[in-house]
Amino acid sequence: MAAAAPAGEPEVIRDKAAMRAWSRRQRAEGKTVVLVPTMGFLHEGHLSLVSAAAAVPGPVAVVVSIYVNPSQFAPTEDLATYPSDLAGDLRKLASTGAVHAVFNPPDLYHRGAAVSARRAAEAPSCLDAGGDGHETWIRVERLEKGLCGASRPVFFRGVATVVAKLFNVVEPDVAMFGKKDYQQWRLICRMVRDLDFAVEIVGSEIVREADGLAMSSRNVRLSPEEREKALSISRSLVNARTAALNNSNSASEHIKDQIVQTLTEAGGRVDYVETVEQESLVPVETIDRPVVICVAAWFGKVRLIDNIEIHIQS
């Protein structure tokens, strides 16, 4: 049975050493430390991860990290405009009655000397420490390629590195990740396997708005018209799954063409549509085994991702 809900608001911890000490105290008391990593601006999808964390068997101590990771953003991406509302996030987490601590570090990276604006603009990511600053990166070499990695070449380098840092600081027994970021979830599972992290990774199902739009912190930046158009993503994925289940050995290229056409006609700009094996993320030509169809598309200035699993036994 999960531990009783904490009384009052969760403890906010900003120091890395203090966070590590907190987790070790919880474990010494016989609790399972469960981490929910986030970049803040929390929505119901994040809160569903908190609920899943609280439901982990045994007495648990639930930690939610809130940290916008600069190393996963290229200089041309939306780090500066990524939405944030720490006070609102803390209220939402307190209202769940399930969160014991919030880890909100001011920075997780060692920063070197300041660099020029020109050098910063030419840097691979928004974390250009310079001088003797951060220079150690984790690459999951095969899984980071393709899908989001094709158009965001430093993204998964940053994700793997910051998650490894969070694991080293928080020292969780279990960590919760949403399947909306499907490639990220699989990549973290592989990193944990390959580097022998003693952390169980739990993938949680996508949480959607009532109209089917996958919940995302970036949804707030969609205009009402763009949001309506963006519903074409989830609708095209549901139609694709229905078609695949009704027609064994469906050609993935045909399904891809249908999704691309639907999104384009709705006013979207497609980044990618791919049908891949669920664990290896290797593209398939025929849907004759468990696969996931992954989509990324722009509506206005907002890039959205979504996916749907299709469970066909080979």
GROMACS .gro file of C-alpha atoms in nm:
model
  314
    1MET     CA    1   0.000   0.000   0.000
    2ALA     CA    2   0.124   0.350  -0.083
    3ALA     CA    3   0.231   0.581   0.198
    4ALA     CA    4  -0.023   0.816   0.349
    5ALA     CA    5  -0.055   1.146   0.168
    6PRO     CA    6   0.179   1.415   0.300
    7ALA     CA    7   0.026   1.685   0.514
    8GLY     CA    8   0.038   2.038   0.374
    9GLU     CA    9   0.251   2.161   0.089
   10PRO     CA   10   0.547   1.964  -0.046
   11GLU     CA   11   0.893   2.063   0.068
   12VAL     CA   12   1.073   2.269  -0.198
   13ILE     CA   13   1.440   2.177  -0.231
   14ARG     CA   14   1.678   2.379  -0.447
   15ASP     CA   15   2.020   2.250  -0.346
   16LYS     CA   16   2.158   1.931  -0.500
   17ALA     CA   17   2.325   1.805  -0.183
   18ALA     CA   18   2.010   1.873   0.019
   19MET     CA   19   1.802   1.680  -0.235
   20ARG     CA   20   2.032   1.380  -0.220
   21ALA     CA   21   2.029   1.384   0.161
   22TRP     CA   22   1.648   1.405   0.163
   23SER     CA   23   1.615   1.098  -0.058
   24ARG     CA   24   1.859   0.901   0.154
   25ARG     CA   25   1.660   0.982   0.468
   26GLN     CA   26   1.340   0.860   0.302
   27ARG     CA   27   1.505   0.537   0.196
   28ALA     CA   28   1.649   0.485   0.543
   29GLU     CA   29   1.290   0.505   0.671
   30GLY     CA   30   1.194   0.222   0.437
   31LYS     CA   31   1.027   0.432   0.167
   32THR     CA   32   1.055   0.393  -0.209
   33VAL     CA   33   1.167   0.719  -0.368
   34VAL     CA   34   0.967   0.790  -0.685
   35LEU     CA   35   1.072   1.071  -0.920
   36VAL     CA   36   0.848   1.253  -1.167
   37PRO     CA   37   1.079   1.466  -1.387
   38THR     CA   38   0.914   1.772  -1.544
   39MET     CA   39   1.000   2.109  -1.695
   40GLY     CA   40   0.711   2.273  -1.514
   41PHE     CA   41   0.396   2.452  -1.638
   42LEU     CA   42   0.213   2.143  -1.519
   43HIS     CA   43  -0.106   2.007  -1.671
   44GLU     CA   44  -0.327   1.704  -1.608
   45GLY     CA   45  -0.081   1.482  -1.793
   46HIS     CA   46   0.188   1.564  -1.538
   47LEU     CA   47  -0.057   1.518  -1.252
   48SER     CA   48  -0.148   1.174  -1.386
   49LEU     CA   49   0.221   1.084  -1.351
   50VAL     CA   50   0.204   1.202  -0.990
   51SER     CA   51  -0.098   0.978  -0.930
   52ALA     CA   52   0.086   0.683  -1.085
   53ALA     CA   53   0.388   0.759  -0.867
   54ALA     CA   54   0.175   0.764  -0.553
   55ALA     CA   55   0.029   0.426  -0.652
   56VAL     CA   56   0.368   0.252  -0.659
   57PRO     CA   57   0.350  -0.040  -0.409
   58GLY     CA   58   0.489   0.011  -0.061
   59PRO     CA   59   0.547   0.330   0.138
   60VAL     CA   60   0.656   0.592  -0.115
   61ALA     CA   61   0.818   0.933  -0.111
   62VAL     CA   62   0.719   1.120  -0.428
   63VAL     CA   63   0.954   1.384  -0.570
   64VAL     CA   64   0.860   1.609  -0.863
   65SER     CA   65   1.149   1.787  -1.030
   66ILE     CA   66   1.083   2.119  -1.204
   67TYR     CA   67   1.371   2.228  -1.423
   68VAL     CA   68   1.374   2.369  -1.776
   69ASN     CA   69   1.681   2.200  -1.920
   70PRO     CA   70   1.878   2.438  -2.145
   71SER     CA   71   2.097   2.167  -2.296
   72GLN     CA   72   1.810   2.011  -2.492
   73PHE     CA   73   1.726   2.336  -2.672
   74ALA     CA   74   1.915   2.460  -2.975
   75PRO     CA   75   1.972   2.838  -2.988
   76THR     CA   76   1.700   2.865  -3.254
   77GLU     CA   77   1.439   2.687  -3.041
   78ASP     CA   78   1.191   2.810  -2.782
   79LEU     CA   79   1.384   2.803  -2.453
   80ALA     CA   80   1.324   3.176  -2.395
   81THR     CA   81   0.949   3.143  -2.450
   82TYR     CA   82   0.894   2.806  -2.279
   83PRO     CA   83   0.602   2.868  -2.042
   84SER     CA   84   0.657   2.868  -1.667
   85ASP     CA   85   0.444   2.920  -1.356
   86LEU     CA   86   0.622   2.789  -1.049
   87ALA     CA   87   0.368   2.924  -0.802
   88GLY     CA   88   0.086   2.765  -0.998
   89ASP     CA   89   0.279   2.438  -1.025
   90LEU     CA   90   0.331   2.425  -0.648
   91ARG     CA   91  -0.040   2.485  -0.588
   92LYS     CA   92  -0.132   2.205  -0.828
   93LEU     CA   93   0.112   1.964  -0.667
   94ALA     CA   94  -0.007   2.054  -0.317
   95SER     CA   95  -0.367   1.991  -0.425
   96THR     CA   96  -0.285   1.630  -0.516
   97GLY     CA   97  -0.190   1.550  -0.157
   98ALA     CA   98   0.060   1.303  -0.299
   99VAL     CA   99   0.385   1.496  -0.343
  100HIS     CA  100   0.639   1.500  -0.062
  101ALA     CA  101   0.911   1.715  -0.222
  102VAL     CA  102   0.969   1.938  -0.522
  103PHE     CA  103   1.323   1.964  -0.656
  104ASN     CA  104   1.361   2.303  -0.824
  105PRO     CA  105   1.733   2.370  -0.871
  106PRO     CA  106   1.847   2.710  -1.001
  107ASP     CA  107   2.090   2.531  -1.232
  108LEU     CA  108   2.209   2.173  -1.274
  109TYR     CA  109   2.519   2.257  -1.477
  110HIS     CA  110   2.860   2.394  -1.397
  111ARG     CA  111   2.894   2.718  -1.593
  112GLY     CA  112   3.220   2.842  -1.734
  113ALA     CA  113   3.314   3.191  -1.844
  114ALA     CA  114   3.053   3.392  -2.032
  115VAL     CA  115   3.066   3.366  -2.410
  116SER     CA  116   2.992   3.618  -2.681
  117ALA     CA  117   2.644   3.645  -2.831
  118ARG     CA  118   2.782   3.525  -3.165
  119ARG     CA  119   2.940   3.217  -3.012
  120ALA     CA  120   2.623   3.143  -2.817
  121ALA     CA  121   2.417   3.164  -3.138
  122GLU     CA  122   2.653   2.919  -3.308
  123ALA     CA  123   2.660   2.673  -3.018
  124PRO     CA  124   2.496   2.330  -3.051
  125SER     CA  125   2.265   2.400  -2.757
  126CYS     CA  126   2.156   2.682  -2.530
  127LEU     CA  127   2.402   2.548  -2.273
  128ASP     CA  128   2.730   2.684  -2.400
  129ALA     CA  129   2.923   2.682  -2.074
  130GLY     CA  130   3.251   2.797  -2.222
  131GLY     CA  131   3.593   2.774  -2.061
  132ASP     CA  132   3.596   2.508  -1.791
  133GLY     CA  133   3.217   2.465  -1.791
  134HIS     CA  134   3.007   2.153  -1.844
  135GLU     CA  135   3.143   1.927  -2.118
  136THR     CA  136   3.027   1.574  -2.037
  137TRP     CA  137   2.739   1.432  -2.241
  138ILE     CA  138   2.549   1.105  -2.265
  139ARG     CA  139   2.454   0.979  -2.611
  140VAL     CA  140   2.219   0.688  -2.676
  141GLU     CA  141   2.357   0.652  -3.022
  142ARG     CA  142   2.098   0.452  -3.216
  143LEU     CA  143   1.776   0.551  -3.042
  144GLU     CA  144   1.852   0.924  -3.059
  145LYS     CA  145   1.859   0.912  -3.438
  146GLY     CA  146   1.545   0.957  -3.645
  147LEU     CA  147   1.206   1.088  -3.534
  148CYS     CA  148   1.263   1.397  -3.317
  149GLY     CA  149   1.639   1.347  -3.332
  150ALA     CA  150   1.646   1.415  -3.706
  151SER     CA  151   1.533   1.777  -3.675
  152ARG     CA  152   1.660   1.833  -3.318
  153PRO     CA  153   2.013   1.686  -3.326
  154VAL     CA  154   2.116   1.797  -2.974
  155PHE     CA  155   1.782   1.729  -2.807
  156PHE     CA  156   1.838   1.375  -2.684
  157ARG     CA  157   2.197   1.443  -2.586
  158GLY     CA  158   2.055   1.704  -2.351
  159VAL     CA  159   1.768   1.484  -2.233
  160ALA     CA  160   1.987   1.183  -2.153
  161THR     CA  161   2.241   1.398  -1.973
  162VAL     CA  162   1.995   1.590  -1.758
  163VAL     CA  163   1.802   1.274  -1.664
  164ALA     CA  164   2.129   1.105  -1.565
  165LYS     CA  165   2.209   1.409  -1.352
  166LEU     CA  166   1.865   1.397  -1.189
  167PHE     CA  167   1.911   1.027  -1.116
  168ASN     CA  168   2.249   1.098  -0.956
  169VAL     CA  169   2.109   1.381  -0.744
  170VAL     CA  170   1.767   1.246  -0.646
  171GLU     CA  171   1.871   0.878  -0.638
  172PRO     CA  172   1.519   0.751  -0.709
  173ASP     CA  173   1.412   0.388  -0.700
  174VAL     CA  174   1.143   0.450  -0.963
  175ALA     CA  175   1.099   0.724  -1.225
  176MET     CA  176   0.783   0.806  -1.419
  177PHE     CA  177   0.783   0.915  -1.784
  178GLY     CA  178   0.489   0.990  -2.012
  179LYS     CA  179   0.457   0.799  -2.337
  180LYS     CA  180   0.365   1.114  -2.530
  181ASP     CA  181   0.741   1.166  -2.554
  182TYR     CA  182   0.772   0.810  -2.683
  183GLN     CA  183   1.125   0.829  -2.818
  184GLN     CA  184   1.241   0.994  -2.497
  185TRP     CA  185   1.084   0.718  -2.285
  186ARG     CA  186   1.250   0.442  -2.488
  187LEU     CA  187   1.582   0.626  -2.489
  188ILE     CA  188   1.580   0.663  -2.110
  189CYS     CA  189   1.496   0.293  -2.072
  190ARG     CA  190   1.797   0.208  -2.287
  191MET     CA  191   2.027   0.446  -2.099
  192VAL     CA  192   1.923   0.292  -1.767
  193ARG     CA  193   1.988  -0.058  -1.902
  194ASP     CA  194   2.323   0.026  -2.057
  195LEU     CA  195   2.463   0.232  -1.768
  196ASP     CA  196   2.327   0.008  -1.489
  197PHE     CA  197   2.119   0.272  -1.315
  198ALA     CA  198   1.929   0.108  -1.029
  199VAL     CA  199   1.609   0.285  -1.134
  200GLU     CA  200   1.286   0.128  -1.255
  201ILE     CA  201   1.141   0.327  -1.546
  202VAL     CA  202   0.762   0.335  -1.574
  203GLY     CA  203   0.596   0.457  -1.894
  204SER     CA  204   0.254   0.617  -1.843
  205GLU     CA  205  -0.013   0.641  -2.111
  206ILE     CA  206  -0.083   0.966  -2.295
  207VAL     CA  207  -0.336   1.195  -2.129
  208ARG     CA  208  -0.561   1.383  -2.369
  209GLU     CA  209  -0.799   1.676  -2.360
  210ALA     CA  210  -1.167   1.591  -2.398
  211ASP     CA  211  -1.140   1.657  -2.773
  212GLY     CA  212  -0.841   1.424  -2.815
  213LEU     CA  213  -0.551   1.670  -2.822
  214ALA     CA  214  -0.251   1.528  -2.637
  215MET     CA  215  -0.180   1.739  -2.331
  216SER     CA  216   0.134   1.950  -2.362
  217SER     CA  217   0.274   2.256  -2.190
  218ARG     CA  218   0.309   2.410  -2.536
  219ASN     CA  219  -0.067   2.387  -2.607
  220VAL     CA  220  -0.116   2.722  -2.430
  221ARG     CA  221   0.070   2.891  -2.716
  222LEU     CA  222  -0.181   2.773  -2.978
  223SER     CA  223  -0.442   3.021  -3.095
  224PRO     CA  224  -0.802   2.891  -3.085
  225GLU     CA  225  -0.789   2.839  -3.463
  226GLU     CA  226  -0.454   2.659  -3.448
  227ARG     CA  227  -0.575   2.441  -3.164
  228GLU     CA  228  -0.876   2.332  -3.366
  229LYS     CA  229  -0.652   2.247  -3.661
  230ALA     CA  230  -0.414   2.056  -3.434
  231LEU     CA  231  -0.692   1.808  -3.353
  232SER     CA  232  -0.612   1.658  -3.692
  233ILE     CA  233  -0.310   1.489  -3.532
  234SER     CA  234  -0.498   1.267  -3.289
  235ARG     CA  235  -0.780   1.206  -3.535
  236SER     CA  236  -0.541   1.091  -3.807
  237LEU     CA  237  -0.363   0.861  -3.562
  238VAL     CA  238  -0.687   0.698  -3.448
  239ASN     CA  239  -0.793   0.649  -3.810
  240ALA     CA  240  -0.454   0.499  -3.891
  241ARG     CA  241  -0.476   0.250  -3.607
  242THR     CA  242  -0.826   0.148  -3.713
  243ALA     CA  243  -0.708   0.096  -4.070
  244ALA     CA  244  -0.408  -0.109  -3.958
  245LEU     CA  245  -0.613  -0.333  -3.729
  246ASN     CA  246  -0.876  -0.390  -3.999
  247ASN     CA  247  -0.620  -0.471  -4.266
  248SER     CA  248  -0.342  -0.706  -4.160
  249ASN     CA  249  -0.002  -0.638  -4.314
  250SER     CA  250  -0.090  -0.276  -4.389
  251ALA     CA  251   0.177  -0.085  -4.577
  252SER     CA  252   0.320   0.177  -4.342
  253GLU     CA  253   0.398   0.410  -4.635
  254HIS     CA  254   0.030   0.421  -4.733
  255ILE     CA  255  -0.074   0.504  -4.378
  256LYS     CA  256   0.199   0.768  -4.358
  257ASP     CA  257   0.073   0.933  -4.677
  258GLN     CA  258  -0.281   0.947  -4.537
  259ILE     CA  259  -0.166   1.112  -4.214
  260VAL     CA  260   0.055   1.363  -4.396
  261GLN     CA  261  -0.234   1.453  -4.625
  262THR     CA  262  -0.472   1.501  -4.330
  263LEU     CA  263  -0.230   1.723  -4.138
  264THR     CA  264  -0.136   1.928  -4.443
  265GLU     CA  265  -0.498   1.986  -4.542
  266ALA     CA  266  -0.566   2.103  -4.185
  267GLY     CA  267  -0.295   2.365  -4.218
  268GLY     CA  268  -0.014   2.185  -4.039
  269ARG     CA  269   0.350   2.166  -4.142
  270VAL     CA  270   0.471   1.809  -4.100
  271ASP     CA  271   0.809   1.743  -3.942
  272TYR     CA  272   0.778   1.365  -3.962
  273VAL     CA  273   0.537   1.074  -3.965
  274GLU     CA  274   0.699   0.737  -3.898
  275THR     CA  275   0.586   0.385  -3.815
  276VAL     CA  276   0.850   0.212  -3.604
  277GLU     CA  277   0.896  -0.095  -3.388
  278GLN     CA  278   0.799  -0.016  -3.032
  279GLU     CA  279   1.130  -0.095  -2.862
  280SER     CA  280   1.399  -0.052  -3.126
  281LEU     CA  281   1.226   0.242  -3.301
  282VAL     CA  282   1.341   0.091  -3.631
  283PRO     CA  283   1.109   0.190  -3.920
  284VAL     CA  284   0.890  -0.086  -4.061
  285GLU     CA  285   0.748  -0.127  -4.409
  286THR     CA  286   0.456  -0.346  -4.307
  287ILE     CA  287   0.248  -0.326  -3.990
  288ASP     CA  288   0.271  -0.693  -3.894
  289ARG     CA  289   0.412  -0.662  -3.540
  290PRO     CA  290   0.375  -0.425  -3.241
  291VAL     CA  291   0.452  -0.075  -3.372
  292VAL     CA  292   0.401   0.287  -3.281
  293ILE     CA  293   0.310   0.561  -3.525
  294CYS     CA  294   0.487   0.881  -3.425
  295VAL     CA  295   0.401   1.229  -3.552
  296ALA     CA  296   0.553   1.573  -3.516
  297ALA     CA  297   0.395   1.874  -3.683
  298TRP     CA  298   0.389   2.251  -3.659
  299PHE     CA  299   0.070   2.449  -3.618
  300GLY     CA  300   0.158   2.814  -3.628
  301LYS     CA  301   0.478   2.853  -3.428
  302VAL     CA  302   0.411   2.553  -3.204
  303ARG     CA  303   0.563   2.211  -3.267
  304LEU     CA  304   0.346   1.928  -3.135
  305ILE     CA  305   0.419   1.557  -3.104
  306ASP     CA  306   0.187   1.262  -3.060
  307ASN     CA  307   0.182   0.888  -3.117
  308ILE     CA  308  -0.032   0.580  -3.103
  309GLU     CA  309   0.067   0.221  -3.030
  310ILE     CA  310  -0.068  -0.060  -3.246
  311HIS     CA  311  -0.047  -0.404  -3.088
  312ILE     CA  312  -0.039  -0.660  -3.367
  313GLN     CA  313   0.121  -0.991  -3.282
  314SER     CA  314   0.367  -1.118  -3.543
   0.00000   0.00000   0.00000
